[in-house]
């Protein structure tokens, strides 16, 4: 199991599930934060096509390249709706944002070799460990 610092330093591509174009939503702000720090960031949203210059795809399976880390902004009870897609695209890491925890779904991913971080804000961790 890799440390959060190692994860942040080794990650190149990030998909933000639940990205929003509303300026008051953390998902869009954190996607921009990550992009501005050199990560290749894409969004996942069923309707949006682009958010603050970041390309957005309808689903994880629609992303045309591999993803290192999937950053999840959706309720704890809803994360199961993307588990099957995560098992198909096989990112190295799945990050459930602050306030999101689902041990059952995390176990399914970990059994398939995907490391899961739960209930942490990626931007806070980046500022603490990298900046």
XYZ file of N, CA and C in Angstrom, residues 29-109:
243
model
N -13.732 23.136 -8.530
C -12.580 23.883 -8.003
C -11.371 22.979 -7.793
N -11.601 21.780 -7.285
C -10.479 20.871 -7.048
C -9.933 20.342 -8.367
N -10.786 20.118 -9.354
C -10.296 19.700 -10.674
C -9.356 20.754 -11.247
N -9.729 22.017 -11.141
C -8.874 23.111 -11.619
C -7.590 23.179 -10.792
N -7.700 23.030 -9.486
C -6.533 23.020 -8.599
C -5.532 21.955 -9.053
N -6.029 20.753 -9.318
C -5.151 19.653 -9.735
C -4.545 19.923 -11.111
N -5.359 20.404 -12.039
C -4.845 20.744 -13.369
C -3.743 21.797 -13.264
N -3.963 22.797 -12.444
C -2.990 23.878 -12.302
C -1.694 23.426 -11.635
N -1.704 22.255 -11.030
C -0.492 21.701 -10.441
C 0.168 20.656 -11.332
N -0.265 20.592 -12.584
C 0.416 19.762 -13.565
C -0.190 18.414 -13.862
N -1.271 18.063 -13.204
C -1.922 16.793 -13.510
C -2.735 16.925 -14.798
N -2.832 15.820 -15.536
C -3.722 15.741 -16.698
C -5.096 15.351 -16.148
N -6.031 16.289 -16.127
C -7.324 16.092 -15.475
C -8.440 16.046 -16.513
N -9.333 15.068 -16.344
C -10.573 15.006 -17.109
C -11.715 14.871 -16.109
N -12.907 15.216 -16.556
C -14.075 15.080 -15.708
C -14.987 13.975 -16.197
N -15.872 13.545 -15.308
C -16.906 12.573 -15.667
C -18.236 13.127 -15.161
N -19.146 13.314 -16.116
C -20.482 13.841 -15.807
C -21.390 13.449 -16.973
N -22.617 13.009 -16.698
C -23.476 12.514 -17.784
C -23.933 13.568 -18.788
N -23.856 14.850 -18.445
C -24.382 15.893 -19.333
C -23.312 16.868 -19.810
N -22.447 17.295 -18.928
C -21.460 18.327 -19.261
C -20.432 17.824 -20.271
N -19.906 18.744 -21.080
C -18.873 18.417 -22.077
C -17.515 19.002 -21.689
N -17.548 20.117 -20.954
C -16.318 20.786 -20.544
C -16.612 21.610 -19.293
N -15.654 21.642 -18.387
C -15.780 22.433 -17.168
C -14.488 23.204 -16.962
N -14.556 24.512 -17.026
C -13.388 25.371 -16.810
C -12.195 24.937 -17.664
N -12.480 24.564 -18.926
C -11.433 24.143 -19.847
C -11.010 22.692 -19.714
N -11.635 21.954 -18.836
C -11.320 20.537 -18.612
C -12.315 19.694 -19.404
N -11.836 18.772 -20.260
C -12.765 17.924 -21.008
C -13.528 16.993 -20.069
N -14.789 16.756 -20.401
C -15.650 15.926 -19.566
C -16.246 14.807 -20.418
N -16.239 13.594 -19.874
C -16.784 12.413 -20.543
C -18.011 11.923 -19.781
N -18.882 11.208 -20.509
C -20.130 10.733 -19.906
C -19.900 9.666 -18.844
N -18.881 8.844 -19.030
C -18.598 7.777 -18.067
C -17.099 7.512 -18.037
N -16.674 6.796 -17.035
C -15.257 6.431 -16.937
C -14.817 5.623 -18.151
N -15.699 4.753 -18.639
C -15.344 3.905 -19.785
C -15.215 4.688 -21.084
N -15.744 5.915 -21.132
C -15.637 6.749 -22.334
C -14.307 7.493 -22.433
N -13.536 7.515 -21.373
C -12.252 8.224 -21.390
C -11.301 7.446 -22.298
N -10.711 8.108 -23.311
C -9.938 7.384 -24.327
C -8.494 7.053 -23.945
N -8.120 7.256 -22.711
C -6.750 6.942 -22.279
C -6.790 6.409 -20.852
N -5.679 5.862 -20.417
C -5.643 5.293 -19.073
C -5.653 6.400 -18.018
N -6.137 6.050 -16.862
C -6.261 6.968 -15.731
C -5.505 6.361 -14.552
N -4.679 7.180 -13.907
C -3.958 6.715 -12.716
C -4.841 6.746 -11.473
N -5.607 7.840 -11.324
C -6.373 8.059 -10.099
C -7.758 8.575 -10.458
N -8.772 8.015 -9.825
C -10.139 8.503 -9.987
C -10.544 9.169 -8.676
N -10.860 10.452 -8.758
C -11.261 11.267 -7.614
C -12.786 11.359 -7.625
N -13.428 10.845 -6.577
C -14.878 10.651 -6.582
C -15.587 11.680 -5.701
N -16.507 12.410 -6.337
C -17.386 13.359 -5.655
C -18.822 12.876 -5.831
N -19.257 11.972 -5.007
C -20.646 11.517 -5.004
C -20.923 10.919 -3.632
N -22.176 10.852 -3.254
C -22.521 10.348 -1.934
C -22.019 8.937 -1.684
N -21.742 8.645 -0.424
C -21.225 7.329 -0.043
C -22.108 6.195 -0.543
N -23.428 6.401 -0.517
C -24.359 5.355 -0.943
C -24.363 5.185 -2.456
N -23.856 6.169 -3.194
C -23.902 6.120 -4.658
C -22.617 5.609 -5.298
N -21.535 5.482 -4.543
C -20.268 5.107 -5.175
C -20.322 3.717 -5.807
N -21.212 2.881 -5.323
C -21.360 1.558 -5.918
C -21.768 1.602 -7.381
N -22.379 2.702 -7.802
C -22.825 2.821 -9.193
C -21.663 2.931 -10.176
N -20.457 3.228 -9.695
C -19.303 3.309 -10.604
C -18.289 2.193 -10.375
N -18.542 1.314 -9.405
C -17.573 0.257 -9.102
C -17.299 -0.624 -10.310
N -18.324 -1.019 -11.045
C -18.092 -1.901 -12.198
C -17.234 -1.204 -13.249
N -17.461 0.087 -13.488
C -16.615 0.823 -14.436
C -15.180 0.917 -13.928
N -15.015 1.137 -12.632
C -13.663 1.199 -12.064
C -12.936 -0.128 -12.247
N -13.652 -1.228 -12.078
C -13.030 -2.543 -12.254
C -12.657 -2.800 -13.710
N -13.332 -2.138 -14.644
C -13.001 -2.269 -16.069
C -11.787 -1.414 -16.425
N -11.782 -0.145 -16.003
C -10.685 0.747 -16.417
C -9.432 0.572 -15.567
N -9.578 0.017 -14.381
C -8.463 -0.324 -13.495
C -7.470 0.813 -13.243
N -7.925 1.893 -12.635
C -6.955 2.909 -12.221
C -6.097 2.330 -11.094
N -4.942 2.901 -10.860
C -4.118 2.426 -9.743
C -4.734 2.817 -8.405
N -5.432 3.977 -8.404
C -5.972 4.512 -7.156
C -7.388 5.049 -7.360
N -8.211 4.898 -6.319
C -9.522 5.542 -6.263
C -9.540 6.361 -4.984
N -9.956 7.606 -5.122
C -9.947 8.543 -4.000
C -11.365 9.005 -3.732
N -11.946 8.549 -2.600
C -13.255 9.034 -2.172
C -13.008 10.300 -1.352
N -13.539 11.415 -1.821
C -13.295 12.721 -1.204
C -13.789 12.785 0.245
N -13.438 13.863 0.899
C -13.803 14.101 2.294
C -15.305 13.895 2.499
N -15.650 13.087 3.496
C -17.047 12.796 3.789
C -17.598 11.594 3.048
N -16.800 10.992 2.170
C -17.261 9.840 1.384
C -16.532 8.590 1.868
N -17.310 7.617 2.299
C -16.741 6.361 2.775
C -17.734 5.240 2.463
N -17.215 4.167 1.860
C -18.030 2.991 1.602
C -17.091 1.788 1.621
N -16.984 1.162 2.779
C -16.032 0.064 2.961
C -16.333 -1.131 2.063
N -17.603 -1.392 1.823
C -17.976 -2.532 0.974
C -17.460 -2.344 -0.457
N -17.702 -1.175 -1.032
C -17.235 -0.915 -2.400
C -15.712 -0.816 -2.440
N -15.116 -0.214 -1.426
C -13.655 -0.120 -1.368
C -13.030 -1.510 -1.341
N -13.627 -2.434 -0.601
C -13.098 -3.804 -0.531
C -13.121 -4.485 -1.892
N -14.187 -4.271 -2.656
C -14.266 -4.854 -4.003
C -13.118 -4.354 -4.873
N -12.838 -3.066 -4.781
C -11.759 -2.484 -5.583
C -10.402 -2.982 -5.112
